[in-house]
């Protein structure tokens, strides 16, 4: 079944604002069809080309809605620069081999850095869909649609680039301030203090404790140790830069690894501490007198310390348990059916129902027991 509609964002050379185009998935269209619908009849379609999220699309037969142009992609129609300088197509190559070698290696597709930067700020880092509330952020500053990230975690479909996200604890709920009236300068969100657009032109930070997203200009102009929106206090380490540079991302990664190592070390120490508490309790039970003589009479269940009264209680329970074990050992006799025979029954007949004859010569069968003497099996 096809979805009801397919939407794509379009920017043309004559307009810098994004347009939303809706397509019917049951009638697939290519980039060529879209180009013909946008260019006048007297225009040349080959003089234009498309880019999707800053990446060049050189083939006009690419279907809209496919892997290269998924839903909610940002398509940009651009003019193709005309070549030739009136030289008759001369290349300046000394021979045909040089000419072929010059074009033998395929040049990488040119990526518009501005389009790539804008795509990181207005689209989800995982699904490339337009950011919409609720949004979350990882500890490296990447912004996601919460629904897309949770679905990828449940289905275990996270790419290797986001392998540091192991669960909900690695997500930070952020609060983006929408721009009143909709889009402005290719941005849907803004700083609630300065009004700067959330489109990559300005640096933004997110606070871990409250989740509010503010511009760096707001923090520089208003010196405060509390959030400028909810007035919740924070520390400098609680500020996480959004879509930072390679150096900033590397610093955030090192800090994340240090925090995880510290948490793992604390858990290990806690386990060791709990093991010492158990050992101390057992030592107190076996050597209660020695504990009293050493003067280490500490109380409190939180730290696992053993009081003198607790030692007496544990000793009493231990003695009671040992008595039960000893009594069970003395009463552990072999079961004999003849000993529990009914009052008016012959013990030998009653016992033969459950056991076979002890003599090899007395071979017989009953309805519930069959005994085979040695040598017959």
Short mmCIF file of C-alpha atoms in Angstrom, two decimals:
data_model
loop_
_atom_site.label_atom_id
_atom_site.label_comp_id
_atom_site.label_asym_id
_atom_site.label_seq_id
_atom_site.Cartn_x
_atom_site.Cartn_y
_atom_site.Cartn_z
CA UNK A 1 0.00 0.00 0.00
CA UNK A 2 1.24 3.51 -0.84
CA UNK A 3 1.09 6.37 1.65
CA UNK A 4 -1.63 8.91 1.07
CA UNK A 5 0.74 11.69 -0.06
CA UNK A 6 4.43 12.43 -0.63
CA UNK A 7 5.75 15.88 0.25
CA UNK A 8 9.01 17.46 -0.95
CA UNK A 9 10.43 20.91 -0.18
CA UNK A 10 11.48 22.90 -3.27
CA UNK A 11 13.56 26.03 -3.76
CA UNK A 12 13.80 27.65 -7.23
CA UNK A 13 16.29 30.24 -8.54
CA UNK A 14 13.57 32.90 -8.65
CA UNK A 15 12.52 32.41 -5.01
CA UNK A 16 14.58 31.84 -1.88
CA UNK A 17 11.58 30.60 0.11
CA UNK A 18 10.83 26.92 0.37
CA UNK A 19 7.75 25.57 -1.35
CA UNK A 20 6.01 22.38 -0.30
CA UNK A 21 5.09 20.08 -3.18
CA UNK A 22 2.69 17.18 -2.70
CA UNK A 23 2.81 14.14 -4.99
CA UNK A 24 0.58 11.11 -5.41
CA UNK A 25 2.66 7.96 -4.71
CA UNK A 26 0.41 5.92 -7.00
CA UNK A 27 1.64 8.03 -9.95
CA UNK A 28 5.46 8.00 -9.69
CA UNK A 29 7.32 10.99 -11.13
CA UNK A 30 10.95 11.62 -11.91
CA UNK A 31 13.11 14.71 -11.61
CA UNK A 32 12.67 15.19 -15.36
CA UNK A 33 8.89 15.45 -14.95
CA UNK A 34 9.27 17.96 -12.13
CA UNK A 35 11.78 19.99 -14.14
CA UNK A 36 9.44 20.21 -17.15
CA UNK A 37 6.61 21.42 -14.93
CA UNK A 38 8.75 24.23 -13.51
CA UNK A 39 10.52 25.46 -16.65
CA UNK A 40 8.61 27.52 -19.26
CA UNK A 41 7.84 26.00 -22.64
CA UNK A 42 10.58 27.97 -24.38
CA UNK A 43 13.17 27.00 -21.75
CA UNK A 44 15.85 24.35 -22.04
CA UNK A 45 15.51 21.63 -19.34
CA UNK A 46 19.16 20.62 -19.77
CA UNK A 47 20.21 24.07 -18.58
CA UNK A 48 19.01 23.23 -15.05
CA UNK A 49 19.86 20.57 -12.47
CA UNK A 50 18.67 19.54 -9.00
CA UNK A 51 20.40 19.13 -5.62
CA UNK A 52 18.88 17.20 -2.71
CA UNK A 53 19.99 18.30 0.76
CA UNK A 54 23.09 19.83 -0.82
CA UNK A 55 24.01 16.73 -2.88
CA UNK A 56 24.14 16.91 -6.67
CA UNK A 57 21.58 14.83 -8.61
CA UNK A 58 23.07 14.38 -12.07
CA UNK A 59 20.48 11.90 -13.40
CA UNK A 60 17.03 13.27 -14.27
CA UNK A 61 15.53 9.77 -14.25
CA UNK A 62 15.79 9.52 -10.43
CA UNK A 63 12.30 8.88 -9.04
CA UNK A 64 10.85 11.27 -6.47
CA UNK A 65 10.30 9.43 -3.21
CA UNK A 66 13.07 6.93 -3.87
CA UNK A 67 16.27 6.39 -1.82
CA UNK A 68 18.03 9.44 -3.30
CA UNK A 69 15.02 11.74 -2.93
CA UNK A 70 13.08 10.54 0.15
CA UNK A 71 10.04 12.24 1.56
CA UNK A 72 10.54 15.74 3.00
CA UNK A 73 13.82 16.23 1.12
CA UNK A 74 14.91 19.74 0.22
CA UNK A 75 15.24 20.00 -3.58
CA UNK A 76 16.95 23.02 -5.12
CA UNK A 77 16.69 23.84 -8.81
CA UNK A 78 19.87 25.51 -10.12
CA UNK A 79 21.17 26.94 -13.39
CA UNK A 80 23.86 24.96 -15.18
CA UNK A 81 26.78 27.13 -16.27
CA UNK A 82 27.22 27.10 -20.03
CA UNK A 83 30.66 26.06 -21.27
CA UNK A 84 32.73 26.89 -24.35
CA UNK A 85 34.80 29.94 -25.21
CA UNK A 86 34.61 30.07 -29.01
CA UNK A 87 37.68 27.89 -29.39
CA UNK A 88 35.97 25.08 -31.27
CA UNK A 89 36.14 22.69 -28.34
CA UNK A 90 39.92 22.70 -28.03
CA UNK A 91 41.14 21.17 -24.76
CA UNK A 92 44.80 22.07 -24.92
CA UNK A 93 45.76 18.40 -24.54
CA UNK A 94 48.91 17.39 -26.39
CA UNK A 95 47.48 14.05 -27.45
CA UNK A 96 44.31 11.98 -27.38
CA UNK A 97 45.67 9.90 -24.47
CA UNK A 98 46.03 13.00 -22.31
CA UNK A 99 42.50 14.01 -23.21
CA UNK A 100 41.09 10.61 -22.24
CA UNK A 101 43.12 10.49 -19.05
CA UNK A 102 41.80 13.90 -18.06
CA UNK A 103 38.22 12.58 -18.05
CA UNK A 104 38.92 8.99 -17.04
CA UNK A 105 38.63 9.62 -13.31
CA UNK A 106 35.14 10.48 -12.18
CA UNK A 107 35.10 13.67 -10.20
CA UNK A 108 33.22 13.54 -6.89
CA UNK A 109 29.87 15.21 -6.73
CA UNK A 110 30.08 18.77 -5.55
CA UNK A 111 28.21 19.41 -2.31
CA UNK A 112 27.01 22.86 -1.46
CA UNK A 113 28.31 23.51 2.09
CA UNK A 114 25.47 25.92 2.82
CA UNK A 115 22.85 23.35 1.87
CA UNK A 116 24.62 20.69 3.91
CA UNK A 117 24.82 22.97 6.93
CA UNK A 118 21.16 23.97 6.64
CA UNK A 119 20.09 20.33 6.36
CA UNK A 120 21.74 19.49 9.70
CA UNK A 121 19.83 22.25 11.47
CA UNK A 122 16.34 21.86 10.01
CA UNK A 123 16.22 18.06 9.51
CA UNK A 124 16.47 15.07 11.84
CA UNK A 125 20.01 13.67 11.92
CA UNK A 126 18.67 10.11 11.59
CA UNK A 127 15.60 10.18 9.31
CA UNK A 128 16.35 13.47 7.48
CA UNK A 129 12.76 14.52 8.08
CA UNK A 130 11.93 18.08 9.07
CA UNK A 131 12.40 18.63 12.80
CA UNK A 132 9.15 18.60 14.74
CA UNK A 133 8.32 18.47 18.41
CA UNK A 134 9.13 16.48 20.48
CA UNK A 135 12.84 16.63 19.72
CA UNK A 136 15.79 15.06 21.52
CA UNK A 137 19.55 15.47 21.40
CA UNK A 138 22.41 13.10 22.06
CA UNK A 139 25.46 14.00 24.11
CA UNK A 140 27.42 14.95 20.97
CA UNK A 141 24.99 17.69 19.90
CA UNK A 142 23.03 15.87 17.17
CA UNK A 143 19.31 16.71 17.04
CA UNK A 144 16.66 14.06 16.30
CA UNK A 145 12.93 13.64 16.09
CA UNK A 146 12.22 11.62 19.22
CA UNK A 147 9.80 9.27 17.46
CA UNK A 148 12.32 8.33 14.77
CA UNK A 149 15.13 7.72 17.27
CA UNK A 150 12.99 5.59 19.59
CA UNK A 151 11.77 3.46 16.66
CA UNK A 152 15.37 2.90 15.53
CA UNK A 153 16.41 1.91 19.06
CA UNK A 154 13.52 -0.55 19.43
CA UNK A 155 14.18 -2.07 16.00
CA UNK A 156 17.98 -2.03 16.56
CA UNK A 157 18.47 -0.14 13.29
CA UNK A 158 20.77 2.64 14.47
CA UNK A 159 23.67 3.37 12.08
CA UNK A 160 27.22 2.91 13.27
CA UNK A 161 27.66 6.69 13.47
CA UNK A 162 25.14 6.76 16.34
CA UNK A 163 26.34 3.61 18.14
CA UNK A 164 27.07 5.73 21.23
CA UNK A 165 23.29 6.00 21.80
CA UNK A 166 22.47 2.90 23.86
CA UNK A 167 19.12 3.80 25.37
CA UNK A 168 16.79 6.48 26.64
CA UNK A 169 19.41 7.63 29.17
CA UNK A 170 21.58 8.84 26.29
CA UNK A 171 18.78 11.13 25.01
CA UNK A 172 18.23 14.68 26.24
CA UNK A 173 14.76 16.15 25.74
CA UNK A 174 15.14 19.64 24.29
CA UNK A 175 12.64 22.47 23.99
CA UNK A 176 12.83 24.41 20.72
CA UNK A 177 11.05 27.76 20.44
CA UNK A 178 8.98 27.88 17.20
CA UNK A 179 9.00 31.02 15.09
CA UNK A 180 5.62 32.78 15.24
CA UNK A 181 3.97 32.65 11.85
CA UNK A 182 6.03 29.75 10.48
CA UNK A 183 9.28 29.66 8.52
CA UNK A 184 11.72 32.58 8.42
CA UNK A 185 15.05 32.49 6.56
CA UNK A 186 14.86 28.71 6.11
CA UNK A 187 14.36 28.20 9.86
CA UNK A 188 11.43 26.93 11.89
CA UNK A 189 12.80 27.65 15.37
CA UNK A 190 14.53 30.54 17.09
CA UNK A 191 16.24 31.61 20.30
CA UNK A 192 13.57 32.62 22.85
CA UNK A 193 15.78 35.46 24.18
CA UNK A 194 17.48 37.03 21.15
CA UNK A 195 15.18 35.82 18.35
CA UNK A 196 18.09 34.48 16.25
CA UNK A 197 17.08 31.79 13.72
CA UNK A 198 17.95 28.15 14.38
CA UNK A 199 19.46 27.53 10.92
CA UNK A 200 23.21 27.14 11.49
CA UNK A 201 24.13 30.78 11.04
CA UNK A 202 24.52 31.24 14.79
CA UNK A 203 25.83 28.98 17.53
CA UNK A 204 23.28 27.43 19.89
CA UNK A 205 23.56 25.58 23.19
CA UNK A 206 21.19 23.19 24.96
CA UNK A 207 20.98 22.88 28.74
CA UNK A 208 20.98 19.31 30.03
CA UNK A 209 18.98 20.00 33.19
CA UNK A 210 15.99 21.82 31.67
CA UNK A 211 16.38 21.18 27.92
CA UNK A 212 15.96 24.80 26.77
CA UNK A 213 17.87 25.76 23.61
CA UNK A 214 19.45 29.23 23.63
CA UNK A 215 21.87 31.04 21.37
CA UNK A 216 25.45 31.75 22.38
CA UNK A 217 24.67 35.46 22.06
CA UNK A 218 22.05 35.16 24.82
CA UNK A 219 24.58 33.60 27.20
CA UNK A 220 27.17 36.26 26.35
CA UNK A 221 24.83 39.20 26.83
CA UNK A 222 23.19 37.96 30.03
CA UNK A 223 25.72 36.56 32.50
CA UNK A 224 23.74 34.18 34.66
CA UNK A 225 24.09 30.75 36.25
CA UNK A 226 20.38 30.08 35.76
CA UNK A 227 18.38 29.33 32.62
CA UNK A 228 17.06 32.53 31.08
CA UNK A 229 13.70 30.87 30.38
CA UNK A 230 12.83 28.73 33.41
CA UNK A 231 15.44 30.17 35.85
CA UNK A 232 16.73 26.70 36.76
CA UNK A 233 20.35 26.80 37.87
CA UNK A 234 22.99 25.02 35.78
CA UNK A 235 26.73 24.55 35.60
CA UNK A 236 29.06 25.25 32.71
CA UNK A 237 29.41 21.52 32.00
CA UNK A 238 25.62 21.32 31.46
CA UNK A 239 25.88 23.38 28.25
CA UNK A 240 26.08 21.21 25.10
CA UNK A 241 26.83 22.86 21.78
CA UNK A 242 24.45 21.87 18.98
CA UNK A 243 25.97 20.71 15.67
CA UNK A 244 29.40 21.86 16.77
CA UNK A 245 32.69 21.70 14.90
CA UNK A 246 34.90 18.61 14.78
CA UNK A 247 36.97 19.85 17.72
CA UNK A 248 33.86 20.56 19.80
CA UNK A 249 32.33 17.18 18.98
CA UNK A 250 35.58 15.43 19.92
CA UNK A 251 35.66 17.27 23.26
CA UNK A 252 32.05 16.22 23.93
CA UNK A 253 32.91 12.61 23.05
CA UNK A 254 35.84 12.56 25.49
CA UNK A 255 33.64 14.01 28.23
CA UNK A 256 30.96 11.38 27.52
CA UNK A 257 33.51 8.55 27.78
CA UNK A 258 34.87 9.98 31.04
CA UNK A 259 31.37 10.17 32.53
CA UNK A 260 30.62 6.59 31.51
CA UNK A 261 33.92 5.35 32.95
CA UNK A 262 33.22 7.15 36.22
CA UNK A 263 29.72 5.69 36.46
CA UNK A 264 31.06 2.19 35.78
CA UNK A 265 33.75 2.65 38.42
CA UNK A 266 31.16 3.80 40.99
CA UNK A 267 28.99 0.76 40.27
CA UNK A 268 32.00 -1.55 40.65
CA UNK A 269 32.96 0.04 43.96
CA UNK A 270 29.38 -0.29 45.17
CA UNK A 271 29.38 -4.00 44.34
CA UNK A 272 32.69 -4.48 46.15
CA UNK A 273 31.36 -2.52 49.13
CA UNK A 274 28.27 -4.73 49.26
CA UNK A 275 30.51 -7.82 49.17
CA UNK A 276 32.54 -6.47 52.11
CA UNK A 277 29.33 -5.90 54.05
CA UNK A 278 28.26 -9.52 53.57
CA UNK A 279 31.71 -10.76 54.60
CA UNK A 280 31.68 -8.52 57.67
CA UNK A 281 28.25 -9.82 58.66
CA UNK A 282 29.39 -13.44 58.33
CA UNK A 283 32.53 -12.70 60.30
CA UNK A 284 30.43 -11.07 63.01
CA UNK A 285 28.18 -14.14 63.20
CA UNK A 286 31.08 -16.56 63.55
CA UNK A 287 33.23 -14.32 65.73
CA UNK A 288 30.77 -12.24 67.67
CA UNK A 289 32.99 -12.14 70.74
CA UNK A 290 35.96 -10.91 68.76
CA UNK A 291 33.89 -8.07 67.30
CA UNK A 292 32.94 -6.88 70.77
CA UNK A 293 36.55 -7.11 71.96
CA UNK A 294 37.88 -5.15 68.97
CA UNK A 295 35.49 -2.30 69.79
CA UNK A 296 34.01 -2.08 66.27
CA UNK A 297 30.41 -1.77 67.35
CA UNK A 298 28.79 0.15 64.49
CA UNK A 299 25.10 0.15 63.71
CA UNK A 300 23.09 1.00 60.60
CA UNK A 301 21.74 -1.08 57.72
CA UNK A 302 22.66 1.48 55.06
CA UNK A 303 26.41 0.89 55.38
CA UNK A 304 26.07 -2.80 56.24
CA UNK A 305 27.44 -2.42 59.77
CA UNK A 306 26.50 -5.13 62.30
CA UNK A 307 25.30 -4.34 65.80
CA UNK A 308 25.70 -6.65 68.83
CA UNK A 309 21.96 -7.33 68.95
CA UNK A 310 21.98 -8.19 65.27
CA UNK A 311 24.81 -10.66 65.91
CA UNK A 312 22.76 -12.39 68.62
CA UNK A 313 19.74 -12.65 66.33
CA UNK A 314 21.82 -14.10 63.51
CA UNK A 315 23.46 -16.58 65.91
CA UNK A 316 20.05 -17.73 67.16
CA UNK A 317 18.79 -18.24 63.60
CA UNK A 318 21.98 -20.09 62.68
CA UNK A 319 21.68 -22.45 65.66
CA UNK A 320 18.02 -23.11 64.88
CA UNK A 321 18.87 -23.89 61.26
CA UNK A 322 21.72 -26.19 62.26
CA UNK A 323 19.39 -28.06 64.64
CA UNK A 324 16.93 -28.65 61.83
CA UNK A 325 19.67 -29.93 59.57
CA UNK A 326 20.97 -32.32 62.26
CA UNK A 327 17.49 -33.63 63.05
CA UNK A 328 16.85 -34.16 59.36
CA UNK A 329 20.12 -36.08 59.09
CA UNK A 330 19.29 -38.40 61.99
CA UNK A 331 15.78 -39.14 60.71
CA UNK A 332 16.93 -39.85 57.19
CA UNK A 333 16.00 -43.52 56.99
CA UNK A 334 15.29 -45.71 54.01
CA UNK A 335 11.63 -45.95 53.09
CA UNK A 336 9.99 -49.32 53.74
CA UNK A 337 6.53 -50.00 52.41
CA UNK A 338 5.85 -52.63 55.05
CA UNK A 339 6.21 -50.04 57.80
CA UNK A 340 3.24 -48.03 56.52
CA UNK A 341 0.93 -50.94 55.62
CA UNK A 342 -2.78 -50.54 56.48
CA UNK A 343 -4.14 -52.13 59.65
CA UNK A 344 -5.90 -55.11 58.03
CA UNK A 345 -3.32 -55.79 55.28
CA UNK A 346 -0.51 -58.30 55.16
CA UNK A 347 2.79 -56.46 55.21
CA UNK A 348 4.50 -58.76 52.68
CA UNK A 349 1.64 -58.48 50.18
CA UNK A 350 1.39 -54.72 50.61
CA UNK A 351 5.15 -54.32 50.19
CA UNK A 352 5.13 -56.43 47.02
CA UNK A 353 3.03 -53.76 45.31
CA UNK A 354 5.91 -51.28 45.50
CA UNK A 355 8.97 -53.50 45.63
CA UNK A 356 10.16 -56.69 44.01
CA UNK A 357 11.21 -59.87 45.78
CA UNK A 358 14.67 -59.84 47.30
CA UNK A 359 15.34 -63.40 46.18
CA UNK A 360 16.32 -64.07 42.61
CA UNK A 361 14.37 -67.27 42.57
CA UNK A 362 11.11 -65.52 43.53
CA UNK A 363 10.45 -63.92 40.14
CA UNK A 364 6.96 -62.59 39.75
CA UNK A 365 5.05 -59.70 38.29
CA UNK A 366 2.37 -57.44 39.74
CA UNK A 367 0.00 -55.01 38.08
CA UNK A 368 2.22 -52.03 39.00
CA UNK A 369 5.70 -53.49 39.29
CA UNK A 370 7.79 -55.92 37.28
CA UNK A 371 11.04 -57.28 38.60
CA UNK A 372 13.61 -59.03 36.46
CA UNK A 373 16.22 -61.17 38.19
CA UNK A 374 19.85 -60.72 37.25
CA UNK A 375 20.84 -62.58 34.13
CA UNK A 376 17.47 -62.29 32.35
CA UNK A 377 17.84 -58.72 31.06
#
